[in-house]
PDB file of C-alpha atoms and ligand atoms in Angstrom:
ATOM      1  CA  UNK U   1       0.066 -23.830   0.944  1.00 84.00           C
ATOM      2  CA  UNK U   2      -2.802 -21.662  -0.561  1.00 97.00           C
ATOM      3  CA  UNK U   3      -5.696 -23.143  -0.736  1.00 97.00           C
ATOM      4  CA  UNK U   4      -7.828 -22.453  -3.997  1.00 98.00           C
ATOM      5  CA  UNK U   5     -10.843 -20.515  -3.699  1.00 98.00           C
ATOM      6  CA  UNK U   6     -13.574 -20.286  -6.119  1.00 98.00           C
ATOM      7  CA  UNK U   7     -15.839 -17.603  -5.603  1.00 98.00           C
ATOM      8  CA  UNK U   8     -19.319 -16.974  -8.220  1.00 98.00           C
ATOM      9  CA  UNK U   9     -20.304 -13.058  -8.159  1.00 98.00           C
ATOM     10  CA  UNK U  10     -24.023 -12.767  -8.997  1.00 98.00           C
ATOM     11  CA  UNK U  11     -23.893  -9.409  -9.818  1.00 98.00           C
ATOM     12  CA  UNK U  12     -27.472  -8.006 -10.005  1.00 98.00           C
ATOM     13  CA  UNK U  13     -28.947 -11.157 -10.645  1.00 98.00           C
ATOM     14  CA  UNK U  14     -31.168 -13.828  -8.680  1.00 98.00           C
ATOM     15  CA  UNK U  15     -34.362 -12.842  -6.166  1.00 98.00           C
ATOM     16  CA  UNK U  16     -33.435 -13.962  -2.447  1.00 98.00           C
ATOM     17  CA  UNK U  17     -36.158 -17.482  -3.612  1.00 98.00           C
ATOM     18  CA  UNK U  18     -34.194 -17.532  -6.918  1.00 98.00           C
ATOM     19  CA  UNK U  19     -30.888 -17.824  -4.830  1.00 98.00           C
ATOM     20  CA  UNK U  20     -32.210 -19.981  -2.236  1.00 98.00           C
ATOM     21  CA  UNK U  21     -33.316 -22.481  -5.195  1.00 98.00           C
ATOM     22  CA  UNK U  22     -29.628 -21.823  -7.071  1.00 98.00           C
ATOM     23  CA  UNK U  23     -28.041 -23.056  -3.692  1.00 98.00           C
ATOM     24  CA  UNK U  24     -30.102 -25.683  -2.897  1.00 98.00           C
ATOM     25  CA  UNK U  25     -29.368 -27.243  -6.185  1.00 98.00           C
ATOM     26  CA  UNK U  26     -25.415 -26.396  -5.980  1.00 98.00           C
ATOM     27  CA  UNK U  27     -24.856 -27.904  -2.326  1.00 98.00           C
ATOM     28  CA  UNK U  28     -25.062 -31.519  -2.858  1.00 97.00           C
ATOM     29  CA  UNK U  29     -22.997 -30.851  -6.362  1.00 98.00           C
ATOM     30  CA  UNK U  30     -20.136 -29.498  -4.356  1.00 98.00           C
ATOM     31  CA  UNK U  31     -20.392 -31.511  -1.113  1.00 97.00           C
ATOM     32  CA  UNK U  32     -16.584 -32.868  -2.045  1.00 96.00           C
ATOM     33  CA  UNK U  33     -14.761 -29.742  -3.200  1.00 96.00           C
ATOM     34  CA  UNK U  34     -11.430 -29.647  -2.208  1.00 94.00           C
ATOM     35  CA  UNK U  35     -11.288 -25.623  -2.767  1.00 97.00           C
ATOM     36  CA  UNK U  36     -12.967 -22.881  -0.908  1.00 98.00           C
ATOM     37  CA  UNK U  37     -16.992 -22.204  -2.227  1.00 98.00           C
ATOM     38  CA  UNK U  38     -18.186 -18.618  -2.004  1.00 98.00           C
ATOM     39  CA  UNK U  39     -21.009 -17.291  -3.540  1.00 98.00           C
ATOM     40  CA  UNK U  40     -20.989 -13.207  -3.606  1.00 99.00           C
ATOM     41  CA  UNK U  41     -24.718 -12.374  -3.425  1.00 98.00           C
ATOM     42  CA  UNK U  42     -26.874  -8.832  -3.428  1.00 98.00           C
ATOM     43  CA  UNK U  43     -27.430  -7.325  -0.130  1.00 98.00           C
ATOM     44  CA  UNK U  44     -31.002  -8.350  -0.209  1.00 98.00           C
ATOM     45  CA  UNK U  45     -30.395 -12.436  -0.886  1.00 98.00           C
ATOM     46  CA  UNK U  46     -28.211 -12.538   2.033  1.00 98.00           C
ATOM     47  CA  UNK U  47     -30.948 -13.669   4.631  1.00 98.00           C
ATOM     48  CA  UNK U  48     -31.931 -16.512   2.374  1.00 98.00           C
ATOM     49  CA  UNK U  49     -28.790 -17.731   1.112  1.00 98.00           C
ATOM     50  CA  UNK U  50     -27.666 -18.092   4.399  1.00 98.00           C
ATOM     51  CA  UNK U  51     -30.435 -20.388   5.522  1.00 98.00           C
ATOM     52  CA  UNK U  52     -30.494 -22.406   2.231  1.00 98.00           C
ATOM     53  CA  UNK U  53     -26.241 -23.195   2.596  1.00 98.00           C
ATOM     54  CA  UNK U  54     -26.407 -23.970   6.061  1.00 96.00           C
ATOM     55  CA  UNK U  55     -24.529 -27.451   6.762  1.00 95.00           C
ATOM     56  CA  UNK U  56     -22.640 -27.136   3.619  1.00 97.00           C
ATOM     57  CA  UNK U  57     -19.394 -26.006   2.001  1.00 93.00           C
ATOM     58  CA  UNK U  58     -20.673 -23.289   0.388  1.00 98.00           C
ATOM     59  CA  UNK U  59     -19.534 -19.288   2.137  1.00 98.00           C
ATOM     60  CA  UNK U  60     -21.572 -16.433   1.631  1.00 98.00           C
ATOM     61  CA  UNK U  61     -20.047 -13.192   0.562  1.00 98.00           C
ATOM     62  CA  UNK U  62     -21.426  -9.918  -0.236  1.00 98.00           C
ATOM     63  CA  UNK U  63     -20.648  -7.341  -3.507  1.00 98.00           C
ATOM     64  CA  UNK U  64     -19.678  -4.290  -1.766  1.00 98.00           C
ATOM     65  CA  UNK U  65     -19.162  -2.565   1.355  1.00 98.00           C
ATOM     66  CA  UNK U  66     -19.166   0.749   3.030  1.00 98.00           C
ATOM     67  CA  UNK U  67     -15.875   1.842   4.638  1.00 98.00           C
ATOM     68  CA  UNK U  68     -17.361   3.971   8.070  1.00 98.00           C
ATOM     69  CA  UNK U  69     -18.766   2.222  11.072  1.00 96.00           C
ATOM     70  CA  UNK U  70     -22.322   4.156  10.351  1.00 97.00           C
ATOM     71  CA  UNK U  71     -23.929   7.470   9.453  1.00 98.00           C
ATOM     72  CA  UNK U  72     -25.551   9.295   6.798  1.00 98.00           C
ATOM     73  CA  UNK U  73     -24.596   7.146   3.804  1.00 97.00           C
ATOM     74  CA  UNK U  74     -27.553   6.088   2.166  1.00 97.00           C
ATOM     75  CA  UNK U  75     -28.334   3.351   0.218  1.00 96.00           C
ATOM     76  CA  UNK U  76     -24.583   1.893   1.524  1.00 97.00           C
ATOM     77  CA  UNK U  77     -24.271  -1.598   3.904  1.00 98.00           C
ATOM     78  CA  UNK U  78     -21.450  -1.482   6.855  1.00 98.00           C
ATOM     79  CA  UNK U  79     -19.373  -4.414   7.438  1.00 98.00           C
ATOM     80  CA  UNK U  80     -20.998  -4.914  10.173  1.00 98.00           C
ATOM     81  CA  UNK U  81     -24.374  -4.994   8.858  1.00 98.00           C
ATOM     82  CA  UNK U  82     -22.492  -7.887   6.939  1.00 98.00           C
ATOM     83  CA  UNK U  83     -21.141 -10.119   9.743  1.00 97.00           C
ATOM     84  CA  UNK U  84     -24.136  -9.813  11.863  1.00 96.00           C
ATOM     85  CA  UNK U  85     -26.025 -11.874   8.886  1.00 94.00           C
ATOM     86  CA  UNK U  86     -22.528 -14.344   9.081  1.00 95.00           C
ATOM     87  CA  UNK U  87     -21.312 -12.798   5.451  1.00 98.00           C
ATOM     88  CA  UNK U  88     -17.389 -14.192   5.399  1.00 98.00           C
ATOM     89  CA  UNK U  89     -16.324 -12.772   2.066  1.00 98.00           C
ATOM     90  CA  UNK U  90     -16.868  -9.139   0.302  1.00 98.00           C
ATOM     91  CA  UNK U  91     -15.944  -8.303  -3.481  1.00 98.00           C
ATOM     92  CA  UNK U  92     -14.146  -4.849  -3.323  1.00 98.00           C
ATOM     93  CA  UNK U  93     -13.656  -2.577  -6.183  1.00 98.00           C
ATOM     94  CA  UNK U  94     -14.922  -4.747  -8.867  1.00 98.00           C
ATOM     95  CA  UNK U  95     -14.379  -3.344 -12.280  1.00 97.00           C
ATOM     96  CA  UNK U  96     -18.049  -2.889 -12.756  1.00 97.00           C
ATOM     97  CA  UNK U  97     -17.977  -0.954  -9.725  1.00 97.00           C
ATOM     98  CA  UNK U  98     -15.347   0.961 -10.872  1.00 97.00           C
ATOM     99  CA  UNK U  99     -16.243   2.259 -14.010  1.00 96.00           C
ATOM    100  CA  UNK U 100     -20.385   3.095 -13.125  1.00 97.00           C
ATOM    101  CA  UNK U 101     -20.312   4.104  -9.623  1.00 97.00           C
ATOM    102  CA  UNK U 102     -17.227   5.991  -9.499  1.00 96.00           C
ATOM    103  CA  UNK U 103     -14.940   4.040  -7.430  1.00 97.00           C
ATOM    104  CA  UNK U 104     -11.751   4.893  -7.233  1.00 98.00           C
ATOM    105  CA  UNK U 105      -8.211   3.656  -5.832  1.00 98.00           C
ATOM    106  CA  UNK U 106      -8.565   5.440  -2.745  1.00 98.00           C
ATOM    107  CA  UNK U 107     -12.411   4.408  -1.917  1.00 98.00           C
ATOM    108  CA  UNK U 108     -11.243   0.516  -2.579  1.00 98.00           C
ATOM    109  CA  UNK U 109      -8.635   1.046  -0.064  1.00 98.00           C
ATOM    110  CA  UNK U 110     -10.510   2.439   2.576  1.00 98.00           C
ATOM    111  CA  UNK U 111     -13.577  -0.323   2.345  1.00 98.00           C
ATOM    112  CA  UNK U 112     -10.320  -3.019   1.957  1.00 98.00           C
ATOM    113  CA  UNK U 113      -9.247  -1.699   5.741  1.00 98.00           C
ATOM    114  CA  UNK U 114     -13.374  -1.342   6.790  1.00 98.00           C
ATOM    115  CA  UNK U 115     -13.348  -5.399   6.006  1.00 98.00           C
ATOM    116  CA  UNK U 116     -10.062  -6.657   7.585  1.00 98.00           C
ATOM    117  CA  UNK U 117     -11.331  -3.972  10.295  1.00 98.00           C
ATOM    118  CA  UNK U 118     -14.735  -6.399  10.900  1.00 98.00           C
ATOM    119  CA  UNK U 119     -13.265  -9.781   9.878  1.00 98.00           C
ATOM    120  CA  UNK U 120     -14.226 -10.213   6.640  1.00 98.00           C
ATOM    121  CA  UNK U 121     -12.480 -11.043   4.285  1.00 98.00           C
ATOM    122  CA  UNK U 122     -12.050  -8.548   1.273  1.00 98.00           C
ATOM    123  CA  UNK U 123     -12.034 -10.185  -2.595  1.00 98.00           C
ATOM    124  CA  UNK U 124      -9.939  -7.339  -3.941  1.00 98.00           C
ATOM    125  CA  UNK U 125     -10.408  -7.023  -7.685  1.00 98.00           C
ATOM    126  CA  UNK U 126      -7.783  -5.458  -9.980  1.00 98.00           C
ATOM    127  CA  UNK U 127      -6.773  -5.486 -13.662  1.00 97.00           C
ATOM    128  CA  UNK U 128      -6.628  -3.517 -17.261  1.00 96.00           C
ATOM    129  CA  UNK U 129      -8.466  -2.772 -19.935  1.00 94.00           C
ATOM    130  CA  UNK U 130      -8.152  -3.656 -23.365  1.00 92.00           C
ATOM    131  CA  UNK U 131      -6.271  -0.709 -24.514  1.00 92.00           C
ATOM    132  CA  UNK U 132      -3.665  -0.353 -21.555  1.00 95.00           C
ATOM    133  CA  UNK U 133      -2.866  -3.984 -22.184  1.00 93.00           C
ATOM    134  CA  UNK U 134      -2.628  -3.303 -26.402  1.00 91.00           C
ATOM    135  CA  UNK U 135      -0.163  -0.305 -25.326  1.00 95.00           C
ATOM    136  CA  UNK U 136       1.901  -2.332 -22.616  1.00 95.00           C
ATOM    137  CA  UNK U 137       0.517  -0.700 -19.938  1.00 97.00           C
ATOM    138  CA  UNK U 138      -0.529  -3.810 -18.114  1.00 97.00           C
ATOM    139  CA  UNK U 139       1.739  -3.689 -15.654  1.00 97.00           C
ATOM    140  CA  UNK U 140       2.014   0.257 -15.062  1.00 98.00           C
ATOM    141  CA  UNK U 141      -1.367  -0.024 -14.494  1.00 98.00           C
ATOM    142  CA  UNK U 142      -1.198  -2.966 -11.963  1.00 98.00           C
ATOM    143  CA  UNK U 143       1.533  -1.067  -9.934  1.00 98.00           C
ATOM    144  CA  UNK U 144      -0.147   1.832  -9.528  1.00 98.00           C
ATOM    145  CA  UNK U 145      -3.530  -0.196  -8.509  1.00 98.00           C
ATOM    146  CA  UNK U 146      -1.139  -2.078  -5.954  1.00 98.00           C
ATOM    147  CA  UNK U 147       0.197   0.731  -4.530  1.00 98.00           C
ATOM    148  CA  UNK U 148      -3.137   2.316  -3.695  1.00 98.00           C
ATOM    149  CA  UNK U 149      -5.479   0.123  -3.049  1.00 98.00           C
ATOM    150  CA  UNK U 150      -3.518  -2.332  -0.088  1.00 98.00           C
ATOM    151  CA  UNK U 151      -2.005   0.572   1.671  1.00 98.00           C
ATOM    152  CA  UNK U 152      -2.113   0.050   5.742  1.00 98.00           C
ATOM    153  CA  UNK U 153      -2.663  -3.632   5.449  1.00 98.00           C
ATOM    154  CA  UNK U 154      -0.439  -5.844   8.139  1.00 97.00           C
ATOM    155  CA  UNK U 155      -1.045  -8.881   7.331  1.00 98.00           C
ATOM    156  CA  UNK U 156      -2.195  -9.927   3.822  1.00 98.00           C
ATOM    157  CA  UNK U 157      -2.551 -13.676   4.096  1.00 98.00           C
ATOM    158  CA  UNK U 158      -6.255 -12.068   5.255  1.00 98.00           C
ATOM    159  CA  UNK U 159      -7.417 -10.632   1.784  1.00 98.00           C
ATOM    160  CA  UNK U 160      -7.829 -12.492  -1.784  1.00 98.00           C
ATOM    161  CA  UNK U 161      -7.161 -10.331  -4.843  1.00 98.00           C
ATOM    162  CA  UNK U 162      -9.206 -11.205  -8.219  1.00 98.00           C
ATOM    163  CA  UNK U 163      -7.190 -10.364 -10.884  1.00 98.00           C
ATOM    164  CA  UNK U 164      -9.511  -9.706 -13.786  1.00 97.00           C
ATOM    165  CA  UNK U 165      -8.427  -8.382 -16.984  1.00 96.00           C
ATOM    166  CA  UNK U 166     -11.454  -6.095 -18.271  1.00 94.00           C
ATOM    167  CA  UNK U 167     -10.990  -6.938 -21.476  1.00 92.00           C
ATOM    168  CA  UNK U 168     -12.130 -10.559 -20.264  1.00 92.00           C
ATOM    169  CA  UNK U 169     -15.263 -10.247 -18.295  1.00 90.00           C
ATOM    170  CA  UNK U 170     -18.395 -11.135 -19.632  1.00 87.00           C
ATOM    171  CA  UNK U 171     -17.093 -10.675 -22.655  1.00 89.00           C
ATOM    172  CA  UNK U 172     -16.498 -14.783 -23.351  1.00 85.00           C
ATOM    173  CA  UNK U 173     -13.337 -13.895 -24.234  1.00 87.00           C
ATOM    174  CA  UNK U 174     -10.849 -15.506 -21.331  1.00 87.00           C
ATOM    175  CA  UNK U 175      -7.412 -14.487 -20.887  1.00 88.00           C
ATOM    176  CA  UNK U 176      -5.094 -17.543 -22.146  1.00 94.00           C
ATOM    177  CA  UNK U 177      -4.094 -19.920 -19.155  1.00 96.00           C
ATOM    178  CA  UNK U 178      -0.356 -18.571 -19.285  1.00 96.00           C
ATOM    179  CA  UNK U 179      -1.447 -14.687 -19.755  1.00 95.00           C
ATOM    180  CA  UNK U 180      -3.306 -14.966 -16.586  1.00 97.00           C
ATOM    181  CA  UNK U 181      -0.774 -16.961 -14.905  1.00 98.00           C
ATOM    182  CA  UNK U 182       2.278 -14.784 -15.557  1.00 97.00           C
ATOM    183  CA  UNK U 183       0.449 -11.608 -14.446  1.00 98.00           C
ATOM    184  CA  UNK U 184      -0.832 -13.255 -11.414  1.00 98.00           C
ATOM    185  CA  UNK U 185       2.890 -14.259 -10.862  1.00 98.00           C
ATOM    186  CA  UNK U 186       3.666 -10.782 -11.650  1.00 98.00           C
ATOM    187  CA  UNK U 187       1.233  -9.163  -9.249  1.00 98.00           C
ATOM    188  CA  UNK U 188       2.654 -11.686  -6.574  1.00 98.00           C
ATOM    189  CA  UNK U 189       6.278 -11.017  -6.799  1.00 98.00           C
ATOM    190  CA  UNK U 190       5.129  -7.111  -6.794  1.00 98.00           C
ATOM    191  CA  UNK U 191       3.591  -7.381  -3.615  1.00 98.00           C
ATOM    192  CA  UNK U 192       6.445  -9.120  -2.314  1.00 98.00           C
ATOM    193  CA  UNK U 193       8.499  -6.790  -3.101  1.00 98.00           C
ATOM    194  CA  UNK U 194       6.029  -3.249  -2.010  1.00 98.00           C
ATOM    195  CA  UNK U 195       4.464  -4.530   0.950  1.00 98.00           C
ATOM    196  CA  UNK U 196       7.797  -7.112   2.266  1.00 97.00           C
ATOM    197  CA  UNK U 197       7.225  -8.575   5.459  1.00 97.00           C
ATOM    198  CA  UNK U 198       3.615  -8.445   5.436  1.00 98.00           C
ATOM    199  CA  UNK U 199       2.776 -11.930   4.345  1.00 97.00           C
ATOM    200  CA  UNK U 200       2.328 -11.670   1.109  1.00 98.00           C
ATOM    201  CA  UNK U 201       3.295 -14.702   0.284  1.00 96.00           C
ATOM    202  CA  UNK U 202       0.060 -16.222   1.944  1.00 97.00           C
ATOM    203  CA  UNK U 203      -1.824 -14.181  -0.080  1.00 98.00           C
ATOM    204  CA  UNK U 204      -4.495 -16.305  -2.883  1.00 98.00           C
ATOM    205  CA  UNK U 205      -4.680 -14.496  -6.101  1.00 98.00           C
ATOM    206  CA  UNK U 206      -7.298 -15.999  -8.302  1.00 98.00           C
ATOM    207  CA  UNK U 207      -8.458 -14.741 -12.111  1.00 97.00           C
ATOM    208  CA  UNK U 208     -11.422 -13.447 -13.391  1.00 97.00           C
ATOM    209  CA  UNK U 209     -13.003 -13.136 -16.709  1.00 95.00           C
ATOM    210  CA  UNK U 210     -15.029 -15.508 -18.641  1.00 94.00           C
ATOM    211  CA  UNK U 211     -13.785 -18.146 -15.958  1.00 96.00           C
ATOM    212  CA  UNK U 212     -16.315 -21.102 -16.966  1.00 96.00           C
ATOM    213  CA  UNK U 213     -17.007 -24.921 -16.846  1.00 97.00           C
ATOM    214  CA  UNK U 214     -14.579 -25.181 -19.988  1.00 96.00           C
ATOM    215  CA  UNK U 215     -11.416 -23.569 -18.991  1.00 96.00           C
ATOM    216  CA  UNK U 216     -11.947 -23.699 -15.408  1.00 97.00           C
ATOM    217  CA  UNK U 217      -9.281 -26.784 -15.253  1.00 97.00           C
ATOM    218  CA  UNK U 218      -6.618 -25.155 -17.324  1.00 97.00           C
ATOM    219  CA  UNK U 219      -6.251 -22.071 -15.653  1.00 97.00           C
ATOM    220  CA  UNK U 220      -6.419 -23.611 -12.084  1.00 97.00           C
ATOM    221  CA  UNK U 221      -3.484 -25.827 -12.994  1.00 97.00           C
ATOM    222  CA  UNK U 222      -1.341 -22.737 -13.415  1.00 97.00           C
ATOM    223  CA  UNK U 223       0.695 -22.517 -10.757  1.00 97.00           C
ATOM    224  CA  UNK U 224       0.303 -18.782  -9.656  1.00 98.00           C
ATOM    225  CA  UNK U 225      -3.750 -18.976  -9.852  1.00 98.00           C
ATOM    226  CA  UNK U 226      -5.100 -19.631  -6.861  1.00 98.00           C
ATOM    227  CA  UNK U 227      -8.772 -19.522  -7.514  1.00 98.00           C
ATOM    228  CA  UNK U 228     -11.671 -17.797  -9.503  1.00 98.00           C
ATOM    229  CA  UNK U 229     -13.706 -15.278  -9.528  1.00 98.00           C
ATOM    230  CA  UNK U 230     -16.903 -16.256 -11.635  1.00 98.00           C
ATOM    231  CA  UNK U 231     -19.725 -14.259 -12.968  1.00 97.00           C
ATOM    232  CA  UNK U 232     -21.802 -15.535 -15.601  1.00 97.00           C
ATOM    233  CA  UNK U 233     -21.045 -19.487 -15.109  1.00 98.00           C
ATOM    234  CA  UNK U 234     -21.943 -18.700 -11.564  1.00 98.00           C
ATOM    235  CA  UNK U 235     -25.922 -18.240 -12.300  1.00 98.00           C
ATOM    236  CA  UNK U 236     -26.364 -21.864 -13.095  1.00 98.00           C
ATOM    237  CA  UNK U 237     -25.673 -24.486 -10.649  1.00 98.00           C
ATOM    238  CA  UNK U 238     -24.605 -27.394 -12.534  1.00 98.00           C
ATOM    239  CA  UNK U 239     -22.602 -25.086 -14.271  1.00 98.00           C
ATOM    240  CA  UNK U 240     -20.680 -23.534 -11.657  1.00 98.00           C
ATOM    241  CA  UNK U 241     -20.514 -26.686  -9.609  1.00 98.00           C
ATOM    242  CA  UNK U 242     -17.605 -27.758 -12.413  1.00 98.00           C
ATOM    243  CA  UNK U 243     -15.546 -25.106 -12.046  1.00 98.00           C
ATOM    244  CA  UNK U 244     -15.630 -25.389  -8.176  1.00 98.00           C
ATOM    245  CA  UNK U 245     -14.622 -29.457  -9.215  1.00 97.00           C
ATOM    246  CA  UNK U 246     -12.420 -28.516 -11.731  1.00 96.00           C
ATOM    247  CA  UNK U 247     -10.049 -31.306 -10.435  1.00 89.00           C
ATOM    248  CA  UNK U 248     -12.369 -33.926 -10.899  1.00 81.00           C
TER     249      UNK U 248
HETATM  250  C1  PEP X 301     -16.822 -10.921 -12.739  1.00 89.40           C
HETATM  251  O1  PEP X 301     -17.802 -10.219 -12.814  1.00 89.40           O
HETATM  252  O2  PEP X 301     -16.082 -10.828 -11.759  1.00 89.40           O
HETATM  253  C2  PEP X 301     -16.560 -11.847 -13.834  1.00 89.40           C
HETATM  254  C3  PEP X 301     -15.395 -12.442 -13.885  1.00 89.40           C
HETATM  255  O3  PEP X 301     -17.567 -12.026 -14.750  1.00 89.40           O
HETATM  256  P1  PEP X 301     -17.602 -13.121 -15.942  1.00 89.40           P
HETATM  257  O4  PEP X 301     -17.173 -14.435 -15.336  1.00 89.40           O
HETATM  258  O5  PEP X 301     -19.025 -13.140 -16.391  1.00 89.40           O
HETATM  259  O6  PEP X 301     -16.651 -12.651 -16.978  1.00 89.40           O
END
C-alpha cells in the first residue's frame, strides 16, 4: 500500500511568525488525516515551524537543497543543515526552480542522491510545459526527465515524485482528474520498467498544479495519484486543511 501524502509548498511566502500562526491554526484542522501532512517551508521558517507542529501530524520539509557535504557554496543549505533542525521532506527540482535558477537534470539528480544520502526524503518534481504537451511531447519529455534525474538510486520506495504539469501551476488551471492520472500511471509503469528491481513499485507519485480545496477529492480518488503537491491553497489553513481531508 502507498500511503497518500499531501504536501503544501510555500514558495517564498510566510515570515517564520506568519508560519508559526499558519500552523497553529492548521494542526487541530488536520489532527485526523489519514494521509501524510508536510508543509515545505523557506530555509528561514524552519526553526519556528518546527516548534509550532510539535505533537502533531504535520512534517516539515524544506524547498531545496545543496548536493555536497559543505564548502564554498554560498547562499546554498546542506542536507545536513536540514536534519539537524528535524526537516523530513525536501522539494527537488521544482519547476520554478528550474526555469529561474538554472537547474538542470543533472543538478536535480545529484541533490536527489545528497537527500537519500542524509535521510531525507526528496519530493522530486517533474512534468511539461504547455507546448511539449500541445506537440505530444509529454511523454518524450517525461522519459528523458526519468532517465536523468533518479540515476544511482537503490531503493525508490525512499523518494516521492510530484508530477506537475507546468502548464497547471498557479495558473488555476488543473490538469483533468484522468490527464493526471494516466500520466502518473505512465510515469509509474516507466520506472518500472528503467529502474526494475529497485522498488519502484513503492514509490508515491502525487500531482501538482492548481491542486485545491475543490478538486482535491477527485484527483485523489484516481487510482495512480498518490498525493499532492500544493502551492497556492497551501497559504491558508482552512483551505489546505481540505485537501489534506479530502476523504472526509
Ligand atoms: C507548486 O508550486 O508545486 C504548485 C503546484 O503550485 P500551485 O498549487 O499554486 O499550482
Amino acid at each position: 500500500m502507498r500511503k497518500p501524502i499531501i504536501a503544501g509548498n510555500w514558495k517564498m511566502n510566510n515570515t517564520a511568525s506568519e508560519g508559526a500562526e499558519l500552523v497553529k491554526a492548521l494542526k487541530p484542522l488536520v489532527k485526523d488525516a489519514k494521509c501524510e501532512v508536510v508543509v515545505c517551508v523557506p530555509f528561514i521558517d524552519i526553526p519556528a515551524v518546527k516548534k509550532a507542529i510539535h505533537g502533531s501530524k504535520i512534517r516539515l520539509g524544506a524547498q531545496n537543497v545543496h548536493f555536497a557535504e559543505k564548502g564554498a557554496y554560498t547562499g546554498e543549505i546542506s542536507a545536513a543543515m536540514l536534519k539537524e533542525y528535524g526537516v523530513q521532506y525536501v522539494i527537488i527540482g521544482h519547476s520554478e526552480r528550474r526555469a529561474y535558477f538554472g537547474e538542470t537534470d543533472e543538478t536535480v539528480n545529484k541533490r536527489t542522491l545528497a537527500a537519500l544520502a542524509a535521510g531525507l526524503t526528496p519530493i522530486v518534481c517533474i512534468g511539461e510545459s504547455l507546448e511539449e504537451r500541445e506537440g505530444g511531447l509529454t511523454e518524450k519529455v517525461l522519459d528523458k526527465q526519468i532517465a536523468a534525474d533518479f540515476q544511482g538510486i537503490e531503493d525508490f520506495s525512499k523518494i516521492v515524485i510530484a508530477y506537475e504539469p507546468i502548464w497547471a501551476i498557479g495558473t488555476g488551471r488543473t490538469a483533468t482528474d484522468e490527464q493526471a492520472n494516466e500520466t502518473i500511471g505512465y510515469i509509474r509503469k516507466r520506472m518500472k520498467k528503467v529502474y526494475a528491481g529497485k522498488n519502484v513499485g513503492r514509490m508515491r507519485i502525487q500531482y501538482g498544479g492548481s491542486m485545491n480545496a475543490k478538486n482535491a477529492a477527485g484527483l485523489m480518488a484516481q487510482p495512480e495519484i498518490d498525493g499532492g503537491l500544493i502551492g497556492g491553497a497551501s497559504l491558508k489553513a482552512e483551505e489546505f486543511a481540505k485537501v489534506v481531508n479530502y476523504n472526509k
